[in-house]
PDB file of C-alpha atoms in Angstrom:
ATOM      1  CA  MET A   1      86.506 -53.906  35.379  1.00 54.00           C
ATOM      2  CA  LYS A   2      85.260 -51.302  32.884  1.00 70.00           C
ATOM      3  CA  CYS A   3      86.836 -51.452  29.454  1.00 84.00           C
ATOM      4  CA  LEU A   4      88.399 -48.441  27.794  1.00 88.00           C
ATOM      5  CA  PRO A   5      85.581 -46.939  25.675  1.00 88.00           C
ATOM      6  CA  ASN A   6      86.082 -46.698  21.929  1.00 90.00           C
ATOM      7  CA  ILE A   7      84.748 -44.053  19.558  1.00 86.00           C
ATOM      8  CA  LYS A   8      84.245 -45.115  15.963  1.00 92.00           C
ATOM      9  CA  ILE A   9      84.606 -42.573  13.186  1.00 88.00           C
ATOM     10  CA  THR A  10      84.162 -42.971   9.464  1.00 90.00           C
ATOM     11  CA  ASN A  11      86.912 -42.432   6.925  1.00 89.00           C
ATOM     12  CA  GLU A  12      85.116 -39.243   5.860  1.00 88.00           C
ATOM     13  CA  GLU A  13      85.181 -37.975   9.448  1.00 87.00           C
ATOM     14  CA  LYS A  14      88.865 -38.840   9.697  1.00 87.00           C
ATOM     15  CA  GLN A  15      89.585 -36.802   6.576  1.00 86.00           C
ATOM     16  CA  TYR A  16      87.556 -33.945   8.051  1.00 83.00           C
ATOM     17  CA  LEU A  17      89.870 -34.038  11.081  1.00 82.00           C
ATOM     18  CA  LEU A  18      93.041 -34.142   9.023  1.00 81.00           C
ATOM     19  CA  ASN A  19      92.001 -31.323   6.699  1.00 80.00           C
ATOM     20  CA  GLN A  20      90.660 -28.644   9.013  1.00 71.00           C
ATOM     21  CA  ASN A  21      91.009 -29.163  12.725  1.00 70.00           C
ATOM     22  CA  ARG A  22      94.653 -29.369  13.787  1.00 67.00           C
ATOM     23  CA  PHE A  23      95.181 -28.101  17.319  1.00 69.00           C
ATOM     24  CA  ASN A  24      98.824 -29.107  17.843  1.00 70.00           C
ATOM     25  CA  TYR A  25     101.379 -31.636  16.688  1.00 63.00           C
ATOM     26  CA  GLY A  26     104.203 -33.846  17.913  1.00 67.00           C
ATOM     27  CA  THR A  27     106.835 -36.235  16.597  1.00 71.00           C
ATOM     28  CA  GLU A  28     104.435 -39.143  16.331  1.00 77.00           C
ATOM     29  CA  SER A  29     100.991 -37.600  16.088  1.00 79.00           C
ATOM     30  CA  LEU A  30      98.678 -34.713  15.327  1.00 83.00           C
ATOM     31  CA  ILE A  31      96.198 -33.330  17.840  1.00 84.00           C
ATOM     32  CA  PHE A  32      92.774 -32.140  16.697  1.00 84.00           C
ATOM     33  CA  ASP A  33      89.972 -30.042  18.163  1.00 82.00           C
ATOM     34  CA  ALA A  34      86.650 -31.055  16.628  1.00 82.00           C
ATOM     35  CA  PRO A  35      83.630 -30.305  18.847  1.00 81.00           C
ATOM     36  CA  SER A  36      81.209 -31.512  16.164  1.00 81.00           C
ATOM     37  CA  LEU A  37      82.702 -35.009  16.403  1.00 83.00           C
ATOM     38  CA  PHE A  38      83.802 -35.348  20.019  1.00 85.00           C
ATOM     39  CA  GLY A  39      82.080 -32.573  21.962  1.00 81.00           C
ATOM     40  CA  GLU A  40      83.448 -29.503  23.707  1.00 84.00           C
ATOM     41  CA  ASN A  41      86.666 -29.642  25.736  1.00 86.00           C
ATOM     42  CA  ARG A  42      87.938 -32.756  24.014  1.00 88.00           C
ATOM     43  CA  LEU A  43      91.086 -33.274  21.944  1.00 87.00           C
ATOM     44  CA  ALA A  44      91.757 -36.178  19.594  1.00 88.00           C
ATOM     45  CA  LYS A  45      95.307 -37.457  19.258  1.00 89.00           C
ATOM     46  CA  ILE A  46      95.741 -39.261  15.928  1.00 87.00           C
ATOM     47  CA  TRP A  47      98.962 -41.204  15.389  1.00 87.00           C
ATOM     48  CA  ASP A  48     101.107 -40.660  12.310  1.00 83.00           C
ATOM     49  CA  VAL A  49     101.043 -43.899  10.293  1.00 80.00           C
ATOM     50  CA  ASP A  50     104.518 -43.185   8.933  1.00 78.00           C
ATOM     51  CA  VAL A  51     105.944 -43.181  12.474  1.00 79.00           C
ATOM     52  CA  CYS A  52     103.576 -45.429  14.391  1.00 78.00           C
ATOM     53  CA  LYS A  53     103.586 -48.783  12.658  1.00 85.00           C
ATOM     54  CA  GLU A  54     101.298 -51.666  13.659  1.00 86.00           C
ATOM     55  CA  LYS A  55     103.529 -52.890  16.510  1.00 88.00           C
ATOM     56  CA  THR A  56     103.834 -49.366  17.924  1.00 88.00           C
ATOM     57  CA  VAL A  57     100.066 -48.820  17.789  1.00 87.00           C
ATOM     58  CA  GLN A  58      99.487 -52.125  19.592  1.00 91.00           C
ATOM     59  CA  ASN A  59     101.937 -51.089  22.317  1.00 90.00           C
ATOM     60  CA  LYS A  60     100.259 -47.710  22.713  1.00 90.00           C
ATOM     61  CA  PHE A  61      96.772 -49.181  22.785  1.00 91.00           C
ATOM     62  CA  GLU A  62      97.739 -51.695  25.473  1.00 93.00           C
ATOM     63  CA  LYS A  63      99.193 -48.890  27.620  1.00 92.00           C
ATOM     64  CA  LEU A  64      96.062 -46.772  27.167  1.00 92.00           C
ATOM     65  CA  LYS A  65      93.869 -49.635  28.359  1.00 91.00           C
ATOM     66  CA  ARG A  66      95.970 -50.164  31.470  1.00 92.00           C
ATOM     67  CA  LEU A  67      96.458 -46.500  32.352  1.00 91.00           C
ATOM     68  CA  TYR A  68      92.730 -45.881  31.968  1.00 90.00           C
ATOM     69  CA  HIS A  69      92.085 -48.042  35.026  1.00 89.00           C
ATOM     70  CA  ILE A  70      94.523 -46.262  37.368  1.00 89.00           C
ATOM     71  CA  ASP A  71      92.216 -44.076  39.464  1.00 85.00           C
ATOM     72  CA  THR A  72      95.129 -42.365  41.221  1.00 89.00           C
ATOM     73  CA  LEU A  73      96.476 -41.204  37.857  1.00 87.00           C
ATOM     74  CA  LYS A  74      93.149 -39.509  37.171  1.00 84.00           C
ATOM     75  CA  GLU A  75      93.367 -37.795  40.547  1.00 87.00           C
ATOM     76  CA  ILE A  76      96.891 -36.387  40.145  1.00 87.00           C
ATOM     77  CA  ASN A  77      96.948 -35.542  36.438  1.00 84.00           C
ATOM     78  CA  ASP A  78      94.325 -33.308  34.826  1.00 82.00           C
ATOM     79  CA  ILE A  79      95.011 -34.661  31.331  1.00 85.00           C
ATOM     80  CA  GLN A  80      93.032 -37.901  31.226  1.00 86.00           C
ATOM     81  CA  ILE A  81      92.487 -40.702  28.747  1.00 89.00           C
ATOM     82  CA  ILE A  82      88.814 -40.750  27.773  1.00 89.00           C
ATOM     83  CA  ALA A  83      88.509 -43.285  24.942  1.00 91.00           C
ATOM     84  CA  SER A  84      90.328 -44.879  22.058  1.00 90.00           C
ATOM     85  CA  ILE A  85      89.439 -43.803  18.515  1.00 90.00           C
ATOM     86  CA  SER A  86      89.031 -46.262  15.668  1.00 91.00           C
ATOM     87  CA  CYS A  87      88.389 -45.950  11.961  1.00 89.00           C
ATOM     88  CA  GLU A  88      87.248 -48.857   9.824  1.00 87.00           C
ATOM     89  CA  GLY A  89      88.140 -51.342  12.550  1.00 88.00           C
ATOM     90  CA  GLU A  90      91.637 -50.021  13.284  1.00 90.00           C
ATOM     91  CA  ILE A  91      92.741 -48.033  16.342  1.00 91.00           C
ATOM     92  CA  ILE A  92      94.120 -44.702  15.116  1.00 90.00           C
ATOM     93  CA  GLY A  93      94.466 -42.683  18.328  1.00 90.00           C
ATOM     94  CA  TYR A  94      92.685 -41.651  21.481  1.00 90.00           C
ATOM     95  CA  LEU A  95      90.546 -38.939  23.020  1.00 91.00           C
ATOM     96  CA  MET A  96      91.658 -36.816  25.968  1.00 89.00           C
ATOM     97  CA  ASN A  97      90.196 -33.848  27.789  1.00 86.00           C
ATOM     98  CA  LYS A  98      91.124 -30.347  26.697  1.00 83.00           C
ATOM     99  CA  SER A  99      92.814 -28.561  29.581  1.00 79.00           C
ATOM    100  CA  PRO A 100      92.992 -24.800  30.272  1.00 79.00           C
ATOM    101  CA  TYR A 101      96.645 -25.250  31.175  1.00 78.00           C
ATOM    102  CA  ARG A 102      99.424 -23.714  29.066  1.00 81.00           C
ATOM    103  CA  GLU A 103     102.729 -25.148  27.929  1.00 78.00           C
ATOM    104  CA  ILE A 104     105.467 -24.389  30.404  1.00 78.00           C
ATOM    105  CA  ASP A 105     107.564 -22.565  27.810  1.00 70.00           C
ATOM    106  CA  PHE A 106     105.007 -19.759  27.944  1.00 71.00           C
ATOM    107  CA  PHE A 107     107.379 -18.369  30.530  1.00 66.00           C
ATOM    108  CA  PRO A 108     105.786 -17.334  33.867  1.00 66.00           C
ATOM    109  CA  THR A 109     106.036 -13.762  35.075  1.00 69.00           C
ATOM    110  CA  SER A 110     108.958 -14.391  37.412  1.00 79.00           C
ATOM    111  CA  ARG A 111     111.941 -16.711  37.863  1.00 81.00           C
ATOM    112  CA  THR A 112     110.502 -17.792  41.186  1.00 83.00           C
ATOM    113  CA  GLU A 113     107.353 -18.962  39.433  1.00 84.00           C
ATOM    114  CA  MET A 114     109.430 -21.068  37.054  1.00 86.00           C
ATOM    115  CA  LEU A 115     111.300 -22.636  39.970  1.00 89.00           C
ATOM    116  CA  ASN A 116     107.964 -23.417  41.547  1.00 88.00           C
ATOM    117  CA  TYR A 117     106.652 -25.111  38.407  1.00 89.00           C
ATOM    118  CA  LEU A 118     109.901 -27.080  38.049  1.00 91.00           C
ATOM    119  CA  TRP A 119     109.554 -28.232  41.634  1.00 90.00           C
ATOM    120  CA  LEU A 120     105.932 -29.257  41.046  1.00 91.00           C
ATOM    121  CA  ALA A 121     106.948 -31.130  37.899  1.00 92.00           C
ATOM    122  CA  ARG A 122     109.541 -33.071  39.887  1.00 92.00           C
ATOM    123  CA  GLN A 123     106.894 -33.986  42.463  1.00 91.00           C
ATOM    124  CA  LYS A 124     104.571 -35.155  39.706  1.00 92.00           C
ATOM    125  CA  LEU A 125     107.288 -37.340  38.177  1.00 93.00           C
ATOM    126  CA  LYS A 126     107.861 -38.964  41.566  1.00 92.00           C
ATOM    127  CA  GLN A 127     104.133 -39.639  41.869  1.00 93.00           C
ATOM    128  CA  PHE A 128     104.181 -41.239  38.439  1.00 94.00           C
ATOM    129  CA  GLU A 129     107.097 -43.436  39.496  1.00 92.00           C
ATOM    130  CA  GLN A 130     105.140 -44.592  42.541  1.00 92.00           C
ATOM    131  CA  LEU A 131     102.435 -45.756  40.147  1.00 93.00           C
ATOM    132  CA  GLY A 132     105.025 -47.565  38.034  1.00 92.00           C
ATOM    133  CA  ILE A 133     104.813 -45.014  35.208  1.00 94.00           C
ATOM    134  CA  LEU A 134     108.113 -43.765  33.772  1.00 92.00           C
ATOM    135  CA  TYR A 135     107.697 -40.524  31.835  1.00 91.00           C
ATOM    136  CA  GLY A 136     110.818 -40.009  29.760  1.00 83.00           C
ATOM    137  CA  ASP A 137     109.589 -37.523  27.146  1.00 86.00           C
ATOM    138  CA  ILE A 138     110.105 -34.441  29.330  1.00 89.00           C
ATOM    139  CA  SER A 139     109.775 -31.321  27.203  1.00 86.00           C
ATOM    140  CA  SER A 140     108.110 -27.921  27.331  1.00 84.00           C
ATOM    141  CA  SER A 141     105.349 -29.065  24.965  1.00 83.00           C
ATOM    142  CA  ASN A 142     104.432 -31.984  27.241  1.00 87.00           C
ATOM    143  CA  ILE A 143     104.327 -30.108  30.570  1.00 88.00           C
ATOM    144  CA  LEU A 144     101.359 -27.812  31.136  1.00 86.00           C
ATOM    145  CA  PHE A 145     100.982 -25.317  33.973  1.00 85.00           C
ATOM    146  CA  PHE A 146      98.195 -23.256  35.505  1.00 80.00           C
ATOM    147  CA  LYS A 147      98.059 -21.384  38.805  1.00 78.00           C
ATOM    148  CA  ASN A 148      99.851 -23.672  41.263  1.00 81.00           C
ATOM    149  CA  ASP A 149      99.913 -27.019  39.518  1.00 85.00           C
ATOM    150  CA  VAL A 150     101.412 -28.800  36.518  1.00 88.00           C
ATOM    151  CA  PHE A 151     100.199 -31.703  34.423  1.00 89.00           C
ATOM    152  CA  PHE A 152     101.739 -34.004  31.838  1.00 91.00           C
ATOM    153  CA  CYS A 153     100.210 -34.896  28.490  1.00 86.00           C
ATOM    154  CA  ASP A 154     101.350 -37.457  25.884  1.00 86.00           C
ATOM    155  CA  LEU A 155     100.455 -40.307  28.234  1.00 88.00           C
ATOM    156  CA  ASP A 156     100.608 -42.922  25.484  1.00 88.00           C
ATOM    157  CA  ASN A 157     104.390 -42.485  25.208  1.00 89.00           C
ATOM    158  CA  VAL A 158     105.454 -43.698  28.647  1.00 91.00           C
ATOM    159  CA  ALA A 159     107.008 -46.902  29.981  1.00 90.00           C
ATOM    160  CA  TYR A 160     104.606 -48.937  32.113  1.00 90.00           C
ATOM    161  CA  GLN A 161     105.068 -52.459  33.447  1.00 89.00           C
ATOM    162  CA  GLU A 162     106.636 -54.482  30.615  1.00 88.00           C
ATOM    163  CA  LEU A 163     105.515 -51.972  27.969  1.00 89.00           C
ATOM    164  CA  ASP A 164     108.286 -49.655  26.760  1.00 87.00           C
ATOM    165  CA  MET A 165     108.254 -46.110  25.464  1.00 87.00           C
ATOM    166  CA  ASP A 166     107.503 -45.935  21.749  1.00 85.00           C
ATOM    167  CA  ILE A 167     109.468 -42.859  20.733  1.00 81.00           C
ATOM    168  CA  VAL A 168     112.647 -42.186  22.746  1.00 79.00           C
ATOM    169  CA  PRO A 169     113.848 -38.540  22.656  1.00 80.00           C
ATOM    170  CA  VAL A 170     117.299 -38.091  21.121  1.00 78.00           C
ATOM    171  CA  CYS A 171     119.006 -36.903  24.313  1.00 77.00           C
ATOM    172  CA  LEU A 172     117.428 -39.743  26.310  1.00 79.00           C
ATOM    173  CA  GLY A 173     118.651 -42.217  23.711  1.00 77.00           C
ATOM    174  CA  GLU A 174     122.165 -40.799  24.032  1.00 75.00           C
ATOM    175  CA  PHE A 175     122.011 -41.147  27.799  1.00 75.00           C
ATOM    176  CA  MET A 176     120.800 -44.731  27.559  1.00 74.00           C
ATOM    177  CA  ARG A 177     123.659 -45.643  25.222  1.00 73.00           C
ATOM    178  CA  LYS A 178     126.203 -44.117  27.602  1.00 71.00           C
ATOM    179  CA  TYR A 179     124.675 -45.505  30.756  1.00 66.00           C
ATOM    180  CA  GLU A 180     124.744 -49.297  30.372  1.00 59.00           C
ATOM    181  CA  PHE A 181     121.605 -49.522  28.263  1.00 51.00           C
ATOM    182  CA  SER A 182     123.276 -50.481  24.983  1.00 50.00           C
ATOM    183  CA  SER A 183     121.607 -53.888  24.833  1.00 48.00           C
ATOM    184  CA  THR A 184     118.275 -53.487  26.621  1.00 52.00           C
ATOM    185  CA  MET A 185     117.435 -49.815  25.982  1.00 56.00           C
ATOM    186  CA  LYS A 186     115.126 -49.840  28.997  1.00 73.00           C
ATOM    187  CA  VAL A 187     114.053 -46.596  30.616  1.00 79.00           C
ATOM    188  CA  ASN A 188     114.510 -46.413  34.386  1.00 81.00           C
ATOM    189  CA  GLU A 189     114.250 -43.822  37.167  1.00 84.00           C
ATOM    190  CA  LYS A 190     117.789 -42.527  36.624  1.00 82.00           C
ATOM    191  CA  ALA A 191     117.066 -41.923  32.956  1.00 83.00           C
ATOM    192  CA  ILE A 192     113.975 -39.922  33.956  1.00 88.00           C
ATOM    193  CA  SER A 193     115.958 -37.733  36.363  1.00 87.00           C
ATOM    194  CA  TYR A 194     118.531 -37.135  33.621  1.00 84.00           C
ATOM    195  CA  MET A 195     115.854 -35.864  31.241  1.00 87.00           C
ATOM    196  CA  TYR A 196     114.375 -33.713  33.973  1.00 90.00           C
ATOM    197  CA  ASN A 197     117.782 -32.218  34.842  1.00 86.00           C
ATOM    198  CA  LEU A 198     118.403 -31.304  31.208  1.00 85.00           C
ATOM    199  CA  PHE A 199     115.001 -29.666  31.112  1.00 88.00           C
ATOM    200  CA  THR A 200     115.561 -27.780  34.389  1.00 88.00           C
ATOM    201  CA  ILE A 201     118.804 -26.186  33.253  1.00 85.00           C
ATOM    202  CA  LYS A 202     117.423 -25.465  29.785  1.00 85.00           C
ATOM    203  CA  GLU A 203     114.449 -23.570  31.202  1.00 86.00           C
ATOM    204  CA  LEU A 204     116.417 -21.673  33.851  1.00 85.00           C
ATOM    205  CA  CYS A 205     119.032 -20.605  31.294  1.00 81.00           C
ATOM    206  CA  PHE A 206     116.621 -19.768  28.454  1.00 80.00           C
ATOM    207  CA  LEU A 207     118.221 -22.364  26.183  1.00 78.00           C
ATOM    208  CA  ASP A 208     116.365 -23.531  23.090  1.00 75.00           C
ATOM    209  CA  GLU A 209     117.457 -27.157  23.048  1.00 72.00           C
ATOM    210  CA  ASN A 210     118.637 -29.788  25.510  1.00 68.00           C
ATOM    211  CA  ARG A 211     121.825 -30.271  23.507  1.00 67.00           C
ATOM    212  CA  LEU A 212     122.845 -26.702  24.410  1.00 73.00           C
ATOM    213  CA  VAL A 213     122.899 -27.530  28.121  1.00 74.00           C
ATOM    214  CA  GLU A 214     126.314 -29.196  28.034  1.00 68.00           C
ATOM    215  CA  GLU A 215     127.719 -26.340  25.950  1.00 71.00           C
ATOM    216  CA  TYR A 216     126.441 -23.960  28.609  1.00 73.00           C
ATOM    217  CA  LEU A 217     128.066 -26.004  31.378  1.00 69.00           C
ATOM    218  CA  GLU A 218     131.376 -26.032  29.544  1.00 69.00           C
ATOM    219  CA  SER A 219     131.566 -22.320  30.337  1.00 71.00           C
ATOM    220  CA  GLU A 220     131.489 -23.454  33.999  1.00 67.00           C
ATOM    221  CA  GLN A 221     128.234 -21.755  34.772  1.00 73.00           C
ATOM    222  CA  ILE A 222     125.157 -22.947  36.592  1.00 77.00           C
ATOM    223  CA  PRO A 223     121.809 -21.151  36.917  1.00 84.00           C
ATOM    224  CA  ARG A 224     122.035 -18.449  39.563  1.00 83.00           C
ATOM    225  CA  GLU A 225     119.072 -19.944  41.402  1.00 86.00           C
ATOM    226  CA  LEU A 226     121.052 -23.086  42.303  1.00 83.00           C
ATOM    227  CA  LEU A 227     123.481 -23.501  45.168  1.00 83.00           C
ATOM    228  CA  PRO A 228     127.216 -23.569  44.285  1.00 76.00           C
ATOM    229  CA  LEU A 229     127.506 -27.078  45.723  1.00 74.00           C
ATOM    230  CA  ALA A 230     125.260 -28.254  42.897  1.00 72.00           C
ATOM    231  CA  TYR A 231     128.023 -27.533  40.402  1.00 70.00           C
ATOM    232  CA  LYS A 232     130.007 -30.676  41.215  1.00 71.00           C
ATOM    233  CA  GLU A 233     126.897 -32.783  40.873  1.00 71.00           C
ATOM    234  CA  ILE A 234     125.956 -31.114  37.608  1.00 70.00           C
ATOM    235  CA  ARG A 235     129.402 -31.579  36.086  1.00 68.00           C
ATOM    236  CA  GLY A 236     129.576 -35.188  37.221  1.00 65.00           C
ATOM    237  CA  GLN A 237     126.127 -36.130  36.041  1.00 63.00           C
ATOM    238  CA  MET A 238     125.691 -34.114  32.882  1.00 61.00           C
ATOM    239  CA  ARG A 239     129.112 -34.295  31.254  1.00 56.00           C
ATOM    240  CA  HIS A 240     130.528 -37.634  32.343  1.00 53.00           C
ATOM    241  CA  ILE A 241     127.726 -40.172  32.425  1.00 55.00           C
ATOM    242  CA  ALA A 242     128.912 -43.347  34.124  1.00 54.00           C
ATOM    243  CA  PRO A 243     127.498 -46.234  36.175  1.00 56.00           C
ATOM    244  CA  SER A 244     128.051 -44.078  39.269  1.00 61.00           C
ATOM    245  CA  TYR A 245     125.264 -41.750  38.142  1.00 65.00           C
ATOM    246  CA  GLU A 246     122.881 -41.457  41.093  1.00 73.00           C
ATOM    247  CA  GLY A 247     119.972 -39.653  39.491  1.00 78.00           C
ATOM    248  CA  TYR A 248     119.835 -36.626  41.806  1.00 80.00           C
ATOM    249  CA  TYR A 249     117.353 -33.905  40.941  1.00 87.00           C
ATOM    250  CA  PHE A 250     119.056 -30.519  40.518  1.00 84.00           C
ATOM    251  CA  ILE A 251     115.931 -28.672  41.659  1.00 87.00           C
ATOM    252  CA  ASP A 252     116.796 -29.927  45.163  1.00 87.00           C
ATOM    253  CA  TYR A 253     119.830 -27.590  45.103  1.00 86.00           C
ATOM    254  CA  VAL A 254     117.825 -24.347  45.090  1.00 87.00           C
ATOM    255  CA  LYS A 255     119.349 -21.426  47.000  1.00 87.00           C
ATOM    256  CA  ASP A 256     117.812 -20.638  50.370  1.00 84.00           C
ATOM    257  CA  LYS A 257     116.527 -17.230  49.283  1.00 83.00           C
ATOM    258  CA  TYR A 258     114.519 -18.878  46.511  1.00 84.00           C
ATOM    259  CA  LYS A 259     113.276 -21.599  48.845  1.00 81.00           C
ATOM    260  CA  GLU A 260     111.805 -18.880  51.041  1.00 80.00           C
ATOM    261  CA  LYS A 261     110.001 -17.414  48.054  1.00 77.00           C
ATOM    262  CA  LEU A 262     108.746 -20.816  46.980  1.00 76.00           C
ATOM    263  CA  LYS A 263     106.888 -21.178  50.280  1.00 69.00           C
ATOM    264  CA  LEU A 264     104.513 -18.526  48.983  1.00 59.00           C
ATOM    265  CA  TYR A 265     103.402 -20.914  46.250  1.00 59.00           C
ATOM    266  CA  LYS A 266     102.894 -24.026  48.344  1.00 58.00           C
TER     267      LYS A 266
END
């Protein structure tokens, strides 16, 4: 079995990255574009040492090594793990390919397009689950879209086999505390569907944050693209989390007229 390649950089090269080449950022890392170091169409994700302590880095590195060997993951997700990055003998991040895809919050030209991308994202999450990968950090910055497909980045912050997520989003943490996870804090498929449902309603209602979703539902509204029968499910699952939560995906409750339009995209 091939080992995950590693790219060594000097401390001077690391400082060059940190000073001039930021491409994007996240809660736990900075992303850099430095063709002179890594070549064209490559992005380096460097972990924040204030957030990612030694144990967290070890967990991430172990996941990267395992995910690197899943050929099906490479086939279904355009964002791929290329190599780890080390500096002075310590793993500091990893290299991934630079995709032409845009973040999903660059809103598509029509509501039907957004429904289509939400549907594709749901399908991708199910494919991940079949591979044993639980992707809980569902946000507009982590879902990229282009033409008729979507891809997920931030692959080092997933749950895989016995390896947990490193950084749990606030709303996912709240769900896990409410839904019988107070002692184990383990992510499962129902937790993933919960995050996806928050995201679906947020995007369809032009809400800025997941926490605004419940405030929106308190006005007894649902997105006009969803069937009325979804309302009971939404109220039951979003406002009163309990062991009876079944993990339904709200995108399955799309109105027939939108389903007809969606056929144009499939």
